[in-house]
Amino acid sequence: MINMRKITEDAIRAFMYRQNFKRGNSEVTVTGKSSYLLLHGHVIAIMDYSKGLFITSAGWATPTTKERLNGLPNVHIVQKNFEWFLNGELWDGSLTKVSLHDRGA
């Protein structure tokens, strides 16, 4: 988590530890067995504690969306020629499951 804005760091911490959070354009809502990370009211990440971590751009390929998602474990999004790549693979921003297990382990 290097070069991460304070709001991203705090939102991701709340998301991972199942704590409700709201600051500026970011929000974490916890219900039952799931946490939701929202940006400008749009869900960009879901942690379902029985199914895993899911992410989406929610149709907004913005630097802020990318930064919030990059704060999550095992998420590395880069942009090349106006296209996003998730963990080295071309990604259209659709809802995608992300492994919580470190690929190096």
One Martini backbone bead per residue (centre of mass of N, CA, C, O) as a GRO file, in nm:
protein
  105
    1MET     BB    1   0.069   0.055   0.029
    2ILE     BB    2   0.167   0.281  -0.186
    3ASN     BB    3   0.069   0.597  -0.238
    4MET     BB    4  -0.176   0.635  -0.043
    5ARG     BB    5  -0.449   0.765   0.041
    6LYS     BB    6  -0.607   0.813   0.334
    7ILE     BB    7  -0.896   0.739   0.241
    8THR     BB    8  -0.817   0.467   0.127
    9GLU     BB    9  -0.693   0.338   0.372
   10ASP     BB   10  -0.949   0.366   0.555
   11ALA     BB   11  -1.154   0.220   0.371
   12ILE     BB   12  -1.004  -0.052   0.349
   13ARG     BB   13  -0.993  -0.117   0.644
   14ALA     BB   14  -1.299  -0.122   0.689
   15PHE     BB   15  -1.363  -0.337   0.478
   16MET     BB   16  -1.177  -0.569   0.598
   17TYR     BB   17  -1.310  -0.514   0.912
   18ARG     BB   18  -1.618  -0.457   0.908
   19GLN     BB   19  -1.663  -0.127   0.879
   20ASN     BB   20  -1.819   0.143   0.898
   21PHE     BB   21  -1.798   0.413   0.641
   22LYS     BB   22  -1.754   0.783   0.602
   23ARG     BB   23  -1.590   0.981   0.335
   24GLY     BB   24  -1.690   1.169   0.124
   25ASN     BB   25  -1.682   0.948  -0.162
   26SER     BB   26  -1.663   0.727   0.069
   27GLU     BB   27  -1.790   0.385   0.141
   28VAL     BB   28  -1.891   0.157   0.409
   29THR     BB   29  -2.094  -0.139   0.405
   30VAL     BB   30  -2.252  -0.352   0.651
   31THR     BB   31  -2.400  -0.682   0.579
   32GLY     BB   32  -2.385  -0.939   0.738
   33LYS     BB   33  -2.153  -1.117   0.513
   34SER     BB   34  -2.102  -0.811   0.400
   35SER     BB   35  -1.903  -0.585   0.208
   36TYR     BB   36  -1.910  -0.236   0.089
   37LEU     BB   37  -1.761  -0.045  -0.170
   38LEU     BB   38  -1.797   0.305  -0.218
   39LEU     BB   39  -1.825   0.537  -0.504
   40HIS     BB   40  -2.042   0.768  -0.547
   41GLY     BB   41  -2.262   0.521  -0.477
   42HIS     BB   42  -2.079   0.295  -0.602
   43VAL     BB   43  -2.011  -0.027  -0.638
   44ILE     BB   44  -1.658  -0.170  -0.628
   45ALA     BB   45  -1.687  -0.368  -0.369
   46ILE     BB   46  -1.699  -0.716  -0.251
   47MET     BB   47  -1.734  -0.887   0.067
   48ASP     BB   48  -1.779  -1.227   0.081
   49TYR     BB   49  -1.739  -1.453   0.347
   50SER     BB   50  -1.801  -1.712   0.138
   51LYS     BB   51  -1.695  -1.605  -0.171
   52GLY     BB   52  -1.541  -1.319  -0.156
   53LEU     BB   53  -1.375  -1.108  -0.382
   54PHE     BB   54  -1.518  -0.820  -0.552
   55ILE     BB   55  -1.486  -0.631  -0.860
   56THR     BB   56  -1.548  -0.289  -0.992
   57SER     BB   57  -1.598   0.009  -1.186
   58ALA     BB   58  -1.903   0.086  -1.246
   59GLY     BB   59  -1.821   0.250  -1.525
   60TRP     BB   60  -1.551   0.396  -1.380
   61ALA     BB   61  -1.249   0.496  -1.539
   62THR     BB   62  -1.084   0.620  -1.285
   63PRO     BB   63  -0.839   0.718  -1.077
   64THR     BB   64  -1.005   0.672  -0.814
   65THR     BB   65  -1.101   0.388  -0.865
   66LYS     BB   66  -0.821   0.266  -0.900
   67GLU     BB   67  -0.710   0.343  -0.622
   68ARG     BB   68  -0.911   0.193  -0.444
   69LEU     BB   69  -0.864  -0.091  -0.566
   70ASN     BB   70  -0.546  -0.094  -0.514
   71GLY     BB   71  -0.591  -0.123  -0.192
   72LEU     BB   72  -0.638  -0.407  -0.240
   73PRO     BB   73  -0.584  -0.725  -0.223
   74ASN     BB   74  -0.455  -0.844  -0.519
   75VAL     BB   75  -0.463  -0.549  -0.660
   76HIS     BB   76  -0.361  -0.460  -1.007
   77ILE     BB   77  -0.399  -0.152  -1.169
   78VAL     BB   78  -0.360  -0.061  -1.512
   79GLN     BB   79  -0.288   0.181  -1.771
   80LYS     BB   80  -0.322   0.125  -2.134
   81ASN     BB   81  -0.440   0.281  -2.386
   82PHE     BB   82  -0.727   0.313  -2.222
   83GLU     BB   83  -0.667   0.042  -2.064
   84TRP     BB   84  -0.737  -0.211  -1.841
   85PHE     BB   85  -0.534  -0.391  -1.592
   86LEU     BB   86  -0.566  -0.702  -1.416
   87ASN     BB   87  -0.309  -0.863  -1.323
   88GLY     BB   88  -0.217  -0.847  -1.652
   89GLU     BB   89  -0.522  -0.831  -1.748
   90LEU     BB   90  -0.760  -0.761  -1.937
   91TRP     BB   91  -1.014  -0.511  -1.832
   92ASP     BB   92  -1.368  -0.404  -1.827
   93GLY     BB   93  -1.490  -0.379  -1.511
   94SER     BB   94  -1.620  -0.620  -1.435
   95LEU     BB   95  -1.729  -0.847  -1.235
   96THR     BB   96  -1.462  -0.974  -1.017
   97LYS     BB   97  -1.274  -1.219  -0.895
   98VAL     BB   98  -1.046  -1.214  -0.612
   99SER     BB   99  -0.781  -1.331  -0.477
  100LEU     BB  100  -0.665  -1.361  -0.131
  101HIS     BB  101  -0.421  -1.510  -0.235
  102ASP     BB  102  -0.102  -1.519  -0.264
  103ARG     BB  103   0.072  -1.590  -0.556
  104GLY     BB  104   0.361  -1.636  -0.399
  105ALA     BB  105   0.256  -1.881  -0.192
   0.00000   0.00000   0.00000
